[in-house]
Structure formats: structure tokens, C-alpha cells
mmCIF file of C-alpha atoms in Angstrom:
data_model
loop_
_atom_site.group_PDB
_atom_site.id
_atom_site.type_symbol
_atom_site.label_atom_id
_atom_site.label_comp_id
_atom_site.label_asym_id
_atom_site.label_seq_id
_atom_site.Cartn_x
_atom_site.Cartn_y
_atom_site.Cartn_z
ATOM 1 C CA UNK A 22 7.284 24.076 10.986
ATOM 2 C CA UNK A 23 10.023 22.382 10.529
ATOM 3 C CA UNK A 24 11.912 22.254 6.852
ATOM 4 C CA UNK A 25 12.915 18.865 5.726
ATOM 5 C CA UNK A 26 13.334 17.648 2.556
ATOM 6 C CA UNK A 27 11.503 14.501 0.170
ATOM 7 C CA UNK A 28 13.837 12.475 -0.702
ATOM 8 C CA UNK A 29 12.289 9.827 -2.521
ATOM 9 C CA UNK A 30 8.248 8.351 -3.732
ATOM 10 C CA UNK A 31 7.068 5.320 -4.810
ATOM 11 C CA UNK A 32 3.763 3.757 -7.034
ATOM 12 C CA UNK A 33 4.509 0.059 -6.180
ATOM 13 C CA UNK A 34 1.266 -0.454 -8.317
ATOM 14 C CA UNK A 35 1.359 -4.698 -7.951
ATOM 15 C CA UNK A 36 1.597 -6.353 -4.409
ATOM 16 C CA UNK A 37 5.790 -7.259 -5.441
ATOM 17 C CA UNK A 38 5.791 -9.098 -1.947
ATOM 18 C CA UNK A 39 3.633 -12.617 -2.406
ATOM 19 C CA UNK A 40 3.844 -15.986 -0.763
ATOM 20 C CA UNK A 41 7.153 -16.993 1.301
ATOM 21 C CA UNK A 42 10.343 -14.262 0.979
ATOM 22 C CA UNK A 43 13.031 -17.089 0.234
ATOM 23 C CA UNK A 44 11.159 -17.291 -3.050
ATOM 24 C CA UNK A 45 11.924 -13.569 -3.577
ATOM 25 C CA UNK A 46 9.419 -10.656 -4.893
ATOM 26 C CA UNK A 47 7.214 -10.464 -7.891
ATOM 27 C CA UNK A 48 9.271 -9.027 -10.952
ATOM 28 C CA UNK A 49 8.066 -5.275 -12.284
ATOM 29 C CA UNK A 50 8.528 -3.849 -15.553
ATOM 30 C CA UNK A 51 8.578 -0.489 -14.866
ATOM 31 C CA UNK A 52 10.536 1.941 -11.840
ATOM 32 C CA UNK A 53 8.378 2.851 -8.414
ATOM 33 C CA UNK A 54 10.139 5.372 -8.015
ATOM 34 C CA UNK A 55 8.534 9.422 -8.894
ATOM 35 C CA UNK A 56 9.283 12.856 -8.939
ATOM 36 C CA UNK A 57 5.442 13.247 -7.698
ATOM 37 C CA UNK A 58 2.161 11.343 -6.051
ATOM 38 C CA UNK A 59 -1.290 12.904 -6.164
ATOM 39 C CA UNK A 60 -3.257 12.094 -2.699
ATOM 40 C CA UNK A 61 -6.682 11.466 -2.646
ATOM 41 C CA UNK A 62 -8.130 12.373 0.461
ATOM 42 C CA UNK A 63 -9.214 9.164 2.412
ATOM 43 C CA UNK A 64 -8.218 7.561 -0.311
ATOM 44 C CA UNK A 65 -4.693 7.207 -0.978
ATOM 45 C CA UNK A 66 -2.270 7.717 -3.948
ATOM 46 C CA UNK A 67 -3.391 7.239 -7.424
ATOM 47 C CA UNK A 68 -1.791 4.664 -9.479
ATOM 48 C CA UNK A 69 -0.804 2.876 -5.828
ATOM 49 C CA UNK A 70 -2.003 -0.861 -4.800
ATOM 50 C CA UNK A 71 -3.389 0.653 -1.933
ATOM 51 C CA UNK A 72 -5.176 2.971 -3.157
ATOM 52 C CA UNK A 73 -9.218 2.864 -2.712
ATOM 53 C CA UNK A 74 -9.065 -0.242 -0.885
ATOM 54 C CA UNK A 75 -10.856 0.046 2.185
ATOM 55 C CA UNK A 76 -9.383 -2.593 4.315
ATOM 56 C CA UNK A 77 -5.973 -0.126 3.572
ATOM 57 C CA UNK A 78 -7.541 3.359 4.350
ATOM 58 C CA UNK A 79 -5.262 3.255 7.704
ATOM 59 C CA UNK A 80 -2.357 2.335 6.028
ATOM 60 C CA UNK A 81 -3.341 4.340 2.087
ATOM 61 C CA UNK A 82 -0.061 5.879 2.516
ATOM 62 C CA UNK A 83 3.171 5.026 4.298
ATOM 63 C CA UNK A 84 6.424 7.199 5.508
ATOM 64 C CA UNK A 85 9.589 6.815 6.319
ATOM 65 C CA UNK A 86 12.886 8.071 7.301
ATOM 66 C CA UNK A 87 16.231 8.000 5.380
ATOM 67 C CA UNK A 88 17.528 8.307 8.753
ATOM 68 C CA UNK A 89 16.121 5.207 9.943
ATOM 69 C CA UNK A 90 17.181 3.184 6.529
ATOM 70 C CA UNK A 91 19.883 -0.094 7.800
ATOM 71 C CA UNK A 92 22.594 1.131 5.821
ATOM 72 C CA UNK A 93 24.854 -0.722 7.253
ATOM 73 C CA UNK A 94 23.428 -3.563 5.948
ATOM 74 C CA UNK A 95 22.908 -1.994 2.741
ATOM 75 C CA UNK A 96 24.068 0.813 1.456
ATOM 76 C CA UNK A 97 21.807 0.592 -1.643
ATOM 77 C CA UNK A 98 19.306 -0.128 1.036
ATOM 78 C CA UNK A 99 15.549 2.178 -0.430
ATOM 79 C CA UNK A 100 11.236 2.250 -1.091
ATOM 80 C CA UNK A 101 12.123 -0.066 -3.585
ATOM 81 C CA UNK A 102 13.311 -2.533 -0.725
ATOM 82 C CA UNK A 103 11.237 -1.156 2.003
ATOM 83 C CA UNK A 104 7.953 -0.792 0.282
ATOM 84 C CA UNK A 105 7.121 3.050 1.997
ATOM 85 C CA UNK A 106 6.149 5.629 -0.200
ATOM 86 C CA UNK A 107 7.668 8.745 1.013
ATOM 87 C CA UNK A 108 11.212 8.747 2.151
ATOM 88 C CA UNK A 109 11.769 12.160 4.534
ATOM 89 C CA UNK A 110 14.976 13.316 5.790
ATOM 90 C CA UNK A 111 14.984 16.065 8.729
ATOM 91 C CA UNK A 112 12.112 14.081 10.734
ATOM 92 C CA UNK A 113 11.633 11.316 13.503
ATOM 93 C CA UNK A 114 8.128 10.517 11.796
ATOM 94 C CA UNK A 115 8.493 7.108 13.582
ATOM 95 C CA UNK A 116 7.116 9.949 17.320
ATOM 96 C CA UNK A 117 4.647 11.020 15.510
ATOM 97 C CA UNK A 118 1.704 8.157 15.261
ATOM 98 C CA UNK A 119 -1.652 9.348 16.938
ATOM 99 C CA UNK A 120 -0.809 12.830 15.389
ATOM 100 C CA UNK A 121 -1.765 14.654 12.225
ATOM 101 C CA UNK A 122 0.763 16.227 10.040
ATOM 102 C CA UNK A 123 1.412 18.232 7.477
ATOM 103 C CA UNK A 124 3.338 17.358 4.616
ATOM 104 C CA UNK A 125 4.153 20.718 1.870
ATOM 105 C CA UNK A 126 6.134 20.154 -1.068
ATOM 106 C CA UNK A 127 5.203 23.468 -2.369
ATOM 107 C CA UNK A 128 1.812 22.806 -3.787
ATOM 108 C CA UNK A 129 -0.409 23.264 -1.003
ATOM 109 C CA UNK A 130 -0.522 20.911 2.621
ATOM 110 C CA UNK A 131 -1.430 17.248 2.723
ATOM 111 C CA UNK A 132 -2.898 16.221 5.685
ATOM 112 C CA UNK A 133 -2.280 12.632 6.831
ATOM 113 C CA UNK A 134 -3.107 10.748 10.246
ATOM 114 C CA UNK A 135 -0.319 9.146 11.244
ATOM 115 C CA UNK A 136 -1.962 6.182 12.692
ATOM 116 C CA UNK A 137 0.238 3.563 12.908
ATOM 117 C CA UNK A 138 3.998 2.431 12.798
ATOM 118 C CA UNK A 139 4.337 0.530 10.132
ATOM 119 C CA UNK A 140 6.525 -2.773 11.437
ATOM 120 C CA UNK A 141 9.224 -4.470 9.256
ATOM 121 C CA UNK A 142 8.528 -7.884 8.265
ATOM 122 C CA UNK A 143 10.481 -11.302 7.378
ATOM 123 C CA UNK A 144 10.605 -9.986 3.655
ATOM 124 C CA UNK A 145 13.358 -7.077 4.798
ATOM 125 C CA UNK A 146 15.257 -10.499 5.441
ATOM 126 C CA UNK A 147 15.117 -10.599 2.227
ATOM 127 C CA UNK A 148 15.094 -7.846 0.087
ATOM 128 C CA UNK A 149 17.955 -5.742 2.415
ATOM 129 C CA UNK A 150 20.500 -8.325 4.208
ATOM 130 C CA UNK A 151 20.559 -10.376 7.650
ATOM 131 C CA UNK A 152 19.304 -8.170 10.681
ATOM 132 C CA UNK A 153 16.618 -6.276 8.465
ATOM 133 C CA UNK A 154 14.376 -6.612 10.297
ATOM 134 C CA UNK A 155 15.427 -6.013 13.878
ATOM 135 C CA UNK A 156 17.494 -3.287 12.469
ATOM 136 C CA UNK A 157 13.664 -1.167 11.961
ATOM 137 C CA UNK A 158 11.808 -2.442 14.865
ATOM 138 C CA UNK A 159 10.588 1.013 16.194
ATOM 139 C CA UNK A 160 11.757 2.575 13.109
ATOM 140 C CA UNK A 161 10.227 1.070 10.174
ATOM 141 C CA UNK A 162 7.818 4.275 9.118
ATOM 142 C CA UNK A 163 4.281 5.165 9.591
ATOM 143 C CA UNK A 164 1.031 4.411 8.136
ATOM 144 C CA UNK A 165 -1.132 7.347 7.461
ATOM 145 C CA UNK A 166 -4.612 8.288 6.445
ATOM 146 C CA UNK A 167 -4.671 10.997 4.033
ATOM 147 C CA UNK A 168 -7.124 14.031 5.168
ATOM 148 C CA UNK A 169 -6.930 16.136 2.018
ATOM 149 C CA UNK A 170 -6.350 16.048 -1.461
ATOM 150 C CA UNK A 171 -2.389 17.566 -2.684
ATOM 151 C CA UNK A 172 0.480 16.579 -4.494
ATOM 152 C CA UNK A 173 3.470 16.039 -2.811
ATOM 153 C CA UNK A 174 7.324 16.054 -5.067
ATOM 154 C CA UNK A 175 10.781 15.356 -4.514
ATOM 155 C CA UNK A 176 12.761 17.764 -2.962
ATOM 156 C CA UNK A 177 12.499 20.831 0.352
ATOM 157 C CA UNK A 178 9.774 20.637 2.295
ATOM 158 C CA UNK A 179 7.510 22.052 5.434
ATOM 159 C CA UNK A 180 6.551 19.465 8.117
ATOM 160 C CA UNK A 181 4.184 20.763 10.887
ATOM 161 C CA UNK A 182 2.442 18.290 13.354
ATOM 162 C CA UNK A 183 -1.340 19.836 13.174
ATOM 163 C CA UNK A 184 -2.789 17.762 16.027
ATOM 164 C CA UNK A 185 -0.653 15.714 18.750
ATOM 165 C CA UNK A 186 -3.708 13.682 19.775
ATOM 166 C CA UNK A 187 -6.050 12.636 17.113
ATOM 167 C CA UNK A 188 -9.091 10.659 18.390
ATOM 168 C CA UNK A 189 -9.791 8.115 16.768
ATOM 169 C CA UNK A 190 -13.571 6.619 16.771
ATOM 170 C CA UNK A 191 -15.680 4.875 14.482
ATOM 171 C CA UNK A 192 -12.700 4.330 12.066
ATOM 172 C CA UNK A 193 -13.500 7.861 11.398
ATOM 173 C CA UNK A 194 -10.604 10.981 11.929
ATOM 174 C CA UNK A 195 -11.654 13.950 13.065
ATOM 175 C CA UNK A 196 -10.816 17.305 11.189
ATOM 176 C CA UNK A 197 -12.020 20.894 12.448
ATOM 177 C CA UNK A 198 -14.751 19.355 14.586
ATOM 178 C CA UNK A 199 -16.441 17.165 11.085
ATOM 179 C CA UNK A 200 -15.875 13.417 10.686
ATOM 180 C CA UNK A 201 -14.076 12.201 7.806
ATOM 181 C CA UNK A 202 -15.937 9.323 5.489
ATOM 182 C CA UNK A 203 -14.870 7.811 2.426
ATOM 183 C CA UNK A 204 -16.406 10.771 -0.806
ATOM 184 C CA UNK A 205 -19.147 8.683 -2.942
ATOM 185 C CA UNK A 206 -19.034 9.804 -6.014
#
């Protein structure tokens, strides 16, 4: 277990980066930064634009390390520009691709299958500044599938890599010898 910190949490109910980057992001009327988020197993963050979308289950939650933000390009950059959901301090999350991790902010652990890198796109040049896409290459965060329900909140957190080699087969994620499938209600 490693003691880390959750710096920011973002819920974006709409897609803000549509069309061409030169046209700029879609405006929002609400502050997308929140104090806590509700996570649902295989579905993502309640209220987020990717929640319960089958095409985004392997990327339902995105995490990023604050240490990798290109502050030398834009000192005010945060999750609103990178479009990741969880900003962490104290762990190089980009090294965890292929692992299962546990993140506990005090209300119980949330297990996440870290599926792939979240590669920076051309929008980073528009929202952060020139050179941001290159600066974030190989350190733009990770795309995850939640393997449990729970709550994540700002502040101190316990981070654990629970499995370093998640076997991925048929789009399902094994946990304790069982395949997790989306819950049907």
C-alpha cells in the first residue's frame, strides 16, 4: 500500500471536445470539478459522459498523475483541459497498464483494471498550449474499467497494485477467478 493523494475529480456530462480543435471546446455551464464521485462496477462514474456506454467500458474511468501535467507550457492546466477523471499525486499511474489497482479514499477500496494508456490528442495543443501533445506522450494517464462499486473523494488515499498481470480475454476481466460481466437489472 502506498499513501497518495487525490488532487482533482472531474465529471463531464457532455462531450466538450467535438469537431476540430481549432473551433475550441463546447462551453459548459457547470463546474466539472467535484469533491467526490460514485463509481459503478463495469459502468464508470455516475453522471459522466461515458457512464454505461458499452463502447467505453474499457475506458470508463481515466486516471492521471499530477507530476506529468505540462505545467511548463501552462501553469494552470488541470483535469478540465486533459479530460481525465482522477488526478493523483504520488504514483506513476502510467506504469500500471495491465495491472489491477485499488484506490481507497476512506470509504472502501475501488478496484480498477488498468487497460491501456490514455494517449494525448491534438486537442491538448488547443486547450493547454503548443507542445502539450508531445509533452504528454507516454504520460497522459490511463484508461480503466471499474471492477467494484464505491466512492472516490479528494484528499489522502491508499493505492495498491493488487494484480500485476490482469489476463484479458473475451473483453472480460477476471477477479478472484470469476469473469466480471456488466450487471443486468
